[in-house]
PDB file of C-alpha atoms in Angstrom:
ATOM      1  CA  MET W   1      90.444  87.922  96.381  1.00 51.00           C
ATOM      2  CA  VAL W   2      87.486  89.313  98.544  1.00 46.00           C
ATOM      3  CA  ALA W   3      84.642  88.666  95.811  1.00 41.00           C
ATOM      4  CA  LEU W   4      84.417  93.024  95.898  1.00 44.00           C
ATOM      5  CA  PRO W   5      83.436  94.874  92.444  1.00 38.00           C
ATOM      6  CA  VAL W   6      86.698  96.429  90.517  1.00 36.00           C
ATOM      7  CA  LEU W   7      86.011  99.903  90.771  1.00 36.00           C
ATOM      8  CA  PHE W   8      89.221 101.079  88.963  1.00 33.00           C
ATOM      9  CA  SER W   9      92.385 100.023  87.629  1.00 32.00           C
ATOM     10  CA  PHE W  10      95.991 100.633  87.253  1.00 31.00           C
ATOM     11  CA  ALA W  11      99.355  99.780  86.516  1.00 31.00           C
ATOM     12  CA  PRO W  12     102.031 100.979  89.863  1.00 33.00           C
ATOM     13  CA  THR W  13     105.444 100.180  89.509  1.00 34.00           C
ATOM     14  CA  LEU W  14     106.696  96.928  90.792  1.00 32.00           C
ATOM     15  CA  VAL W  15     107.983  96.241  94.096  1.00 35.00           C
ATOM     16  CA  TYR W  16     107.325  93.192  95.493  1.00 34.00           C
ATOM     17  CA  SER W  17     106.095  89.534  92.912  1.00 38.00           C
ATOM     18  CA  PRO W  18     103.751  86.563  94.837  1.00 40.00           C
ATOM     19  CA  PRO W  19     105.760  83.212  95.998  1.00 40.00           C
ATOM     20  CA  LYS W  20     105.402  81.330  92.904  1.00 41.00           C
ATOM     21  CA  ASN W  21     103.617  78.944  96.239  1.00 39.00           C
ATOM     22  CA  TYR W  22     101.351  81.841  97.612  1.00 40.00           C
ATOM     23  CA  THR W  23      97.542  81.819  97.530  1.00 45.00           C
ATOM     24  CA  ASN W  24      95.377  84.149  97.816  1.00 50.00           C
ATOM     25  CA  HIS W  25      93.181  83.574 100.953  1.00 48.00           C
ATOM     26  CA  LEU W  26      90.413  85.580 100.236  1.00 46.00           C
ATOM     27  CA  LYS W  27      88.879  83.515  96.885  1.00 46.00           C
ATOM     28  CA  ASN W  28      86.676  81.535  98.817  1.00 35.00           C
ATOM     29  CA  THR W  29      85.560  84.169 101.059  1.00 39.00           C
ATOM     30  CA  SER W  30      81.489  85.237 101.184  1.00 34.00           C
ATOM     31  CA  LEU W  31      81.281  88.959 101.021  1.00 39.00           C
ATOM     32  CA  SER W  32      80.348  90.334  98.507  1.00 48.00           C
ATOM     33  CA  SER W  33      80.557  94.581  98.345  1.00 73.00           C
ATOM     34  CA  PRO W  34      83.033  97.065 100.251  1.00 82.00           C
ATOM     35  CA  ILE W  35      79.354  98.231 101.641  1.00 89.00           C
ATOM     36  CA  PHE W  36      79.298  94.722 104.321  1.00 89.00           C
ATOM     37  CA  LEU W  37      82.169  94.694 105.683  1.00 93.00           C
ATOM     38  CA  TYR W  38      81.944  98.528 106.925  1.00 96.00           C
ATOM     39  CA  ARG W  39      78.171  98.435 108.370  1.00 95.00           C
ATOM     40  CA  GLN W  40      79.636  94.552 109.775  1.00 94.00           C
ATOM     41  CA  LEU W  41      82.864  96.322 111.746  1.00 97.00           C
ATOM     42  CA  ALA W  42      80.662  98.890 112.677  1.00 97.00           C
ATOM     43  CA  LEU W  43      83.729 101.533 110.428  1.00 98.00           C
ATOM     44  CA  GLY W  44      80.577 104.257 110.730  1.00 97.00           C
ATOM     45  CA  SER W  45      81.035 104.762 113.915  1.00 97.00           C
ATOM     46  CA  LYS W  46      84.352 104.435 114.483  1.00 98.00           C
ATOM     47  CA  GLY W  47      84.445 107.824 112.042  1.00 97.00           C
ATOM     48  CA  LEU W  48      85.930 106.149 108.779  1.00 97.00           C
ATOM     49  CA  SER W  49      85.265 107.182 105.976  1.00 92.00           C
ATOM     50  CA  PHE W  50      83.976 104.952 103.120  1.00 94.00           C
ATOM     51  CA  ALA W  51      85.431 106.693 101.004  1.00 91.00           C
ATOM     52  CA  ALA W  52      88.762 105.987 102.586  1.00 93.00           C
ATOM     53  CA  PHE W  53      87.295 102.321 102.750  1.00 95.00           C
ATOM     54  CA  GLN W  54      85.664 101.596  99.079  1.00 90.00           C
ATOM     55  CA  MET W  55      88.924 103.201  97.819  1.00 90.00           C
ATOM     56  CA  ALA W  56      91.200 101.358 100.594  1.00 91.00           C
ATOM     57  CA  ILE W  57      89.212  97.939  98.873  1.00 90.00           C
ATOM     58  CA  ALA W  58      89.268  98.545  95.322  1.00 84.00           C
ATOM     59  CA  GLY W  59      92.803 100.311  95.402  1.00 83.00           C
ATOM     60  CA  MET W  60      94.547  97.216  97.347  1.00 87.00           C
ATOM     61  CA  GLN W  61      92.589  94.541  94.743  1.00 83.00           C
ATOM     62  CA  GLU W  62      93.884  96.106  91.634  1.00 81.00           C
ATOM     63  CA  LEU W  63      97.647  96.094  93.692  1.00 80.00           C
ATOM     64  CA  PHE W  64      96.936  92.094  94.848  1.00 88.00           C
ATOM     65  CA  GLN W  65      95.354  91.103  91.201  1.00 83.00           C
ATOM     66  CA  ALA W  66      98.699  93.324  89.811  1.00 82.00           C
ATOM     67  CA  GLY W  67     101.292  91.503  92.015  1.00 90.00           C
ATOM     68  CA  LYS W  68     102.360  94.971  93.873  1.00 89.00           C
ATOM     69  CA  ILE W  69     101.400  92.833  97.813  1.00 92.00           C
ATOM     70  CA  GLU W  70     101.143  89.552  98.763  1.00 94.00           C
ATOM     71  CA  ASN W  71      99.345  89.827 101.422  1.00 95.00           C
ATOM     72  CA  ASP W  72      95.908  90.466 100.646  1.00 93.00           C
ATOM     73  CA  ALA W  73      93.906  89.649 103.692  1.00 95.00           C
ATOM     74  CA  LEU W  74      95.342  92.562 105.430  1.00 97.00           C
ATOM     75  CA  LEU W  75      94.025  96.684 104.362  1.00 98.00           C
ATOM     76  CA  THR W  76      95.530  99.203 106.735  1.00 98.00           C
ATOM     77  CA  ILE W  77      93.764 102.178 107.033  1.00 98.00           C
ATOM     78  CA  ILE W  78      94.936 106.106 107.671  1.00 98.00           C
ATOM     79  CA  ASP W  79      92.477 108.205 107.571  1.00 98.00           C
ATOM     80  CA  PHE W  80      93.463 111.664 107.245  1.00 97.00           C
ATOM     81  CA  SER W  81      89.416 113.333 107.450  1.00 96.00           C
ATOM     82  CA  LEU W  82      90.235 113.148 110.946  1.00 97.00           C
ATOM     83  CA  PRO W  83      91.858 114.691 113.054  1.00 98.00           C
ATOM     84  CA  SER W  84      94.542 113.688 115.138  1.00 98.00           C
ATOM     85  CA  SER W  85      92.593 113.307 118.813  1.00 98.00           C
ATOM     86  CA  GLN W  86      90.158 110.361 117.180  1.00 98.00           C
ATOM     87  CA  LYS W  87      91.682 107.569 116.367  1.00 98.00           C
ATOM     88  CA  ARG W  88      92.158 107.047 112.754  1.00 98.00           C
ATOM     89  CA  LEU W  89      94.332 104.038 111.709  1.00 98.00           C
ATOM     90  CA  PHE W  90      92.097 101.173 111.428  1.00 98.00           C
ATOM     91  CA  VAL W  91      94.377  97.849 110.100  1.00 98.00           C
ATOM     92  CA  ILE W  92      91.693  95.194 109.265  1.00 98.00           C
ATOM     93  CA  ASN W  93      91.519  91.622 108.942  1.00 97.00           C
ATOM     94  CA  LEU W  94      89.713  90.193 105.345  1.00 95.00           C
ATOM     95  CA  LEU W  95      89.852  87.356 105.398  1.00 92.00           C
ATOM     96  CA  LYS W  96      88.005  86.799 108.863  1.00 94.00           C
ATOM     97  CA  GLY W  97      86.292  89.953 108.943  1.00 95.00           C
ATOM     98  CA  LYS W  98      87.135  92.118 112.159  1.00 97.00           C
ATOM     99  CA  LEU W  99      88.840  94.480 113.057  1.00 98.00           C
ATOM    100  CA  LEU W 100      92.061  93.968 114.613  1.00 98.00           C
ATOM    101  CA  TYR W 101      93.855  97.476 115.877  1.00 98.00           C
ATOM    102  CA  HIS W 102      91.481 100.865 115.770  1.00 98.00           C
ATOM    103  CA  THR W 103      94.407 103.645 117.399  1.00 98.00           C
ATOM    104  CA  TYR W 104      95.986 106.991 117.191  1.00 98.00           C
ATOM    105  CA  VAL W 105      98.835 107.978 114.724  1.00 98.00           C
ATOM    106  CA  ALA W 106     100.574 111.420 114.124  1.00 98.00           C
ATOM    107  CA  HIS W 107     101.393 113.187 111.102  1.00 98.00           C
ATOM    108  CA  GLY W 108     103.397 115.138 109.846  1.00 98.00           C
ATOM    109  CA  LYS W 109     104.917 118.041 111.365  1.00 97.00           C
ATOM    110  CA  ASN W 110     103.999 120.821 108.127  1.00 98.00           C
ATOM    111  CA  SER W 111     100.631 118.792 107.904  1.00 98.00           C
ATOM    112  CA  GLY W 112      98.814 120.628 110.528  1.00 97.00           C
ATOM    113  CA  LYS W 113      98.342 120.688 113.892  1.00 97.00           C
ATOM    114  CA  LEU W 114      95.113 119.124 114.845  1.00 98.00           C
ATOM    115  CA  MET W 115      94.069 118.597 111.106  1.00 98.00           C
ATOM    116  CA  ALA W 116      95.880 117.242 108.845  1.00 97.00           C
ATOM    117  CA  THR W 117      96.169 119.591 104.937  1.00 95.00           C
ATOM    118  CA  HIS W 118      98.741 120.084 103.642  1.00 95.00           C
ATOM    119  CA  PHE W 119     100.997 116.932 102.041  1.00 96.00           C
ATOM    120  CA  SER W 120     104.127 116.475 100.414  1.00 96.00           C
ATOM    121  CA  ASN W 121     105.925 113.794  98.735  1.00 96.00           C
ATOM    122  CA  ARG W 122     109.375 116.153  99.076  1.00 97.00           C
ATOM    123  CA  PRO W 123     112.603 115.545 101.118  1.00 96.00           C
ATOM    124  CA  ASN W 124     113.358 117.377 104.187  1.00 96.00           C
ATOM    125  CA  SER W 125     109.174 118.918 103.827  1.00 98.00           C
ATOM    126  CA  TYR W 126     108.138 117.114 107.319  1.00 98.00           C
ATOM    127  CA  GLU W 127     104.427 116.515 105.848  1.00 98.00           C
ATOM    128  CA  SER W 128     103.151 113.864 105.427  1.00 98.00           C
ATOM    129  CA  SER W 129     102.103 111.743 102.149  1.00 97.00           C
ATOM    130  CA  LEU W 130      98.832 110.241 100.202  1.00 97.00           C
ATOM    131  CA  GLY W 131      97.802 107.223  99.196  1.00 96.00           C
ATOM    132  CA  PHE W 132      98.557 103.656  98.425  1.00 95.00           C
ATOM    133  CA  TYR W 133     101.826 102.163 100.136  1.00 97.00           C
ATOM    134  CA  VAL W 134     102.928  98.585 100.132  1.00 97.00           C
ATOM    135  CA  THR W 135     105.146  97.719 103.601  1.00 98.00           C
ATOM    136  CA  GLU W 136     108.350  96.021 103.603  1.00 97.00           C
ATOM    137  CA  ASN W 137     110.908  94.586 106.824  1.00 97.00           C
ATOM    138  CA  THR W 138     111.412  95.491 110.507  1.00 98.00           C
ATOM    139  CA  TYR W 139     114.492  96.898 111.859  1.00 97.00           C
ATOM    140  CA  ARG W 140     115.696  98.778 114.396  1.00 95.00           C
ATOM    141  CA  GLY W 141     116.630 102.083 114.243  1.00 91.00           C
ATOM    142  CA  LYS W 142     116.125 105.773 116.610  1.00 91.00           C
ATOM    143  CA  HIS W 143     112.696 105.347 116.978  1.00 92.00           C
ATOM    144  CA  GLY W 144     113.257 101.349 117.813  1.00 95.00           C
ATOM    145  CA  PHE W 145     111.023  98.701 116.333  1.00 97.00           C
ATOM    146  CA  ALA W 146     110.148 100.175 113.228  1.00 98.00           C
ATOM    147  CA  LEU W 147     108.380  99.502 109.888  1.00 98.00           C
ATOM    148  CA  ARG W 148     109.615 100.028 105.984  1.00 98.00           C
ATOM    149  CA  LEU W 149     107.102 101.685 103.624  1.00 98.00           C
ATOM    150  CA  ASN W 150     107.602 101.566 100.035  1.00 97.00           C
ATOM    151  CA  GLY W 151     105.741 104.159  98.241  1.00 97.00           C
ATOM    152  CA  LEU W 152     103.760 102.862  94.819  1.00 94.00           C
ATOM    153  CA  GLU W 153     102.284 106.164  93.770  1.00 94.00           C
ATOM    154  CA  SER W 154     104.846 108.500  91.320  1.00 93.00           C
ATOM    155  CA  GLY W 155     105.096 112.276  92.452  1.00 94.00           C
ATOM    156  CA  ILE W 156     102.608 111.561  95.201  1.00 96.00           C
ATOM    157  CA  ASN W 157     104.787 109.261  98.539  1.00 97.00           C
ATOM    158  CA  ASP W 158     107.016 107.113  95.748  1.00 97.00           C
ATOM    159  CA  ASN W 159     109.533 109.192  97.699  1.00 97.00           C
ATOM    160  CA  ALA W 160     109.159 107.834 100.799  1.00 97.00           C
ATOM    161  CA  PHE W 161     111.705 104.859 101.357  1.00 95.00           C
ATOM    162  CA  ASN W 162     114.246 107.760 100.415  1.00 95.00           C
ATOM    163  CA  ARG W 163     112.855 110.541 103.210  1.00 97.00           C
ATOM    164  CA  GLY W 164     112.916 107.476 105.434  1.00 96.00           C
ATOM    165  CA  ILE W 165     108.611 107.954 105.909  1.00 98.00           C
ATOM    166  CA  VAL W 166     108.298 104.116 108.711  1.00 98.00           C
ATOM    167  CA  ILE W 167     105.538 103.141 110.764  1.00 98.00           C
ATOM    168  CA  HIS W 168     107.179 103.905 114.840  1.00 98.00           C
ATOM    169  CA  SER W 169     106.391 103.987 118.306  1.00 98.00           C
ATOM    170  CA  ALA W 170     106.735 107.929 119.582  1.00 98.00           C
ATOM    171  CA  PRO W 171     105.811 108.769 123.143  1.00 97.00           C
ATOM    172  CA  TYR W 172     103.430 112.134 121.326  1.00 97.00           C
ATOM    173  CA  ALA W 173     101.380 109.875 120.034  1.00 98.00           C
ATOM    174  CA  SER W 174      99.644 109.034 123.218  1.00 96.00           C
ATOM    175  CA  GLU W 175      95.754 109.749 124.810  1.00 95.00           C
ATOM    176  CA  LYS W 176      98.242 111.129 127.100  1.00 96.00           C
ATOM    177  CA  PHE W 177      99.310 113.710 124.670  1.00 97.00           C
ATOM    178  CA  ILE W 178      95.870 114.273 123.646  1.00 97.00           C
ATOM    179  CA  GLN W 179      94.517 115.019 126.526  1.00 97.00           C
ATOM    180  CA  ALA W 180      97.461 118.115 127.303  1.00 97.00           C
ATOM    181  CA  GLN W 181      97.681 119.203 124.118  1.00 97.00           C
ATOM    182  CA  GLY W 182      94.516 118.649 123.078  1.00 97.00           C
ATOM    183  CA  TYR W 183      95.863 116.960 119.225  1.00 97.00           C
ATOM    184  CA  LEU W 184      98.399 114.446 119.327  1.00 98.00           C
ATOM    185  CA  GLY W 185     102.447 115.703 118.670  1.00 97.00           C
ATOM    186  CA  ARG W 186     103.695 115.159 115.007  1.00 98.00           C
ATOM    187  CA  SER W 187     106.874 113.190 113.423  1.00 98.00           C
ATOM    188  CA  GLU W 188     108.786 114.485 110.897  1.00 97.00           C
ATOM    189  CA  GLY W 189     106.270 113.071 108.423  1.00 98.00           C
ATOM    190  CA  CYS W 190     106.300 109.579 109.278  1.00 98.00           C
ATOM    191  CA  PRO W 191     102.716 107.712 110.553  1.00 98.00           C
ATOM    192  CA  ALA W 192     103.968 107.174 114.427  1.00 98.00           C
ATOM    193  CA  LEU W 193     101.715 105.465 117.002  1.00 98.00           C
ATOM    194  CA  PRO W 194     100.991 104.782 120.598  1.00 98.00           C
ATOM    195  CA  PRO W 195     104.082 102.825 122.165  1.00 97.00           C
ATOM    196  CA  LYS W 196     102.026 100.153 123.546  1.00 97.00           C
ATOM    197  CA  ILE W 197     100.468  98.660 120.321  1.00 98.00           C
ATOM    198  CA  ALA W 198     103.063  99.804 118.103  1.00 98.00           C
ATOM    199  CA  PRO W 199     105.007  96.149 118.345  1.00 98.00           C
ATOM    200  CA  ALA W 200     101.928  94.259 117.661  1.00 98.00           C
ATOM    201  CA  ILE W 201     100.175  96.696 114.769  1.00 98.00           C
ATOM    202  CA  ILE W 202     104.231  96.867 112.917  1.00 98.00           C
ATOM    203  CA  GLN W 203     104.443  92.527 113.648  1.00 98.00           C
ATOM    204  CA  THR W 204     100.916  92.197 112.064  1.00 98.00           C
ATOM    205  CA  ILE W 205     101.445  93.991 108.657  1.00 98.00           C
ATOM    206  CA  LYS W 206     105.053  93.829 107.489  1.00 98.00           C
ATOM    207  CA  ASN W 207     105.861  92.248 104.655  1.00 97.00           C
ATOM    208  CA  GLY W 208     103.238  92.892 101.846  1.00 97.00           C
ATOM    209  CA  SER W 209     100.870  94.155 102.979  1.00 98.00           C
ATOM    210  CA  CYS W 210      98.689  97.394 102.064  1.00 97.00           C
ATOM    211  CA  VAL W 211      98.778 100.936 103.862  1.00 98.00           C
ATOM    212  CA  PHE W 212      96.646 103.218 102.184  1.00 97.00           C
ATOM    213  CA  ALA W 213      96.643 106.892 103.992  1.00 97.00           C
ATOM    214  CA  TYR W 214      93.573 108.773 102.597  1.00 96.00           C
ATOM    215  CA  SER W 215      92.902 112.998 103.291  1.00 94.00           C
ATOM    216  CA  SER W 216      89.170 113.729 101.782  1.00 89.00           C
ATOM    217  CA  GLY W 217      90.880 116.764  99.551  1.00 85.00           C
ATOM    218  CA  LYS W 218      90.372 117.352  96.152  1.00 83.00           C
ATOM    219  CA  HIS W 219      93.559 117.972  95.397  1.00 84.00           C
ATOM    220  CA  TYR W 220      94.805 114.348  95.854  1.00 85.00           C
ATOM    221  CA  LEU W 221      91.979 112.749  94.244  1.00 79.00           C
ATOM    222  CA  ALA W 222      93.148 114.860  91.508  1.00 81.00           C
ATOM    223  CA  ALA W 223      96.682 114.133  90.778  1.00 82.00           C
ATOM    224  CA  SER W 224      96.856 110.471  91.794  1.00 75.00           C
ATOM    225  CA  SER W 225      97.521 108.126  89.075  1.00 76.00           C
ATOM    226  CA  VAL W 226      95.424 105.275  90.634  1.00 66.00           C
ATOM    227  CA  LEU W 227      91.850 107.506  90.820  1.00 65.00           C
ATOM    228  CA  GLN W 228      92.583 109.103  87.677  1.00 67.00           C
ATOM    229  CA  GLN W 229      91.261 105.916  85.869  1.00 60.00           C
ATOM    230  CA  ILE W 230      88.151 105.231  87.688  1.00 53.00           C
ATOM    231  CA  PRO W 231      85.243 106.749  84.783  1.00 46.00           C
ATOM    232  CA  ASP W 232      84.173 110.620  86.547  1.00 51.00           C
ATOM    233  CA  SER W 233      80.358 108.926  88.017  1.00 42.00           C
ATOM    234  CA  LEU W 234      82.210 106.773  90.380  1.00 47.00           C
ATOM    235  CA  ASN W 235      85.480 109.614  91.709  1.00 50.00           C
ATOM    236  CA  ASN W 236      82.056 111.904  91.984  1.00 49.00           C
ATOM    237  CA  ASN W 237      80.633 109.045  94.179  1.00 52.00           C
ATOM    238  CA  PHE W 238      84.706 108.962  96.250  1.00 51.00           C
ATOM    239  CA  SER W 239      84.091 112.000  96.354  1.00 47.00           C
ATOM    240  CA  THR W 240      79.908 112.386  97.922  1.00 46.00           C
ATOM    241  CA  ALA W 241      80.887 109.580 100.322  1.00 50.00           C
ATOM    242  CA  ALA W 242      83.661 111.405 101.491  1.00 48.00           C
ATOM    243  CA  ASN W 243      81.514 112.379 104.366  1.00 50.00           C
ATOM    244  CA  ILE W 244      79.185 108.983 104.832  1.00 50.00           C
ATOM    245  CA  ARG W 245      79.385 107.413 107.955  1.00 51.00           C
ATOM    246  CA  LEU W 246      76.782 104.547 106.903  1.00 55.00           C
TER     247      LEU W 246
END
């Protein structure tokens, strides 16, 4: 595990149990803090909120330690504090200290137009859900090659699997669509990706890696069973850091 400070702890519902021969890939790395990697990858200049990155790192650490994810070398962050016209999905290889993918991602049609401002865990809401997920298996369905997600936060995203919230490609999740409309098209709640890059991302992050969907809105910060475990002082730091681009 990367030697990052543990910011909070929680015990989400068990989904994955790492195999006995699984090795913690990051235990011998020299990274010492989220700020180090955030600056090294110039994530601030790419628009990623430091609060989103900080929360994602802390949550992923705890998920791995609790046996809820198998792959702690990869971390995917969706920063819904950014408009859909901006690249707001980040896939990071923590082992290599490398940003693997940085691209567009659509939100649910009832979450908003340019900005995602409404989120839901309800079936048929057509809204995106926030919080921590673990990736599962791939399959081929009505959207082609897709990746199942399992939400790990009760009341926030734990209906994701039953709602059919998956990562898939969509023609409306493209730069061409943005040029025509000024924003991405919207999904039924799925984080839809540009067709040219979606298969590669799905293949990379499948089978037990962490996905974190972030919003700077106060509702998630207050309702999350994950974030409620952290000290008030650190929670305030997260809120203050929401718009920081180091």
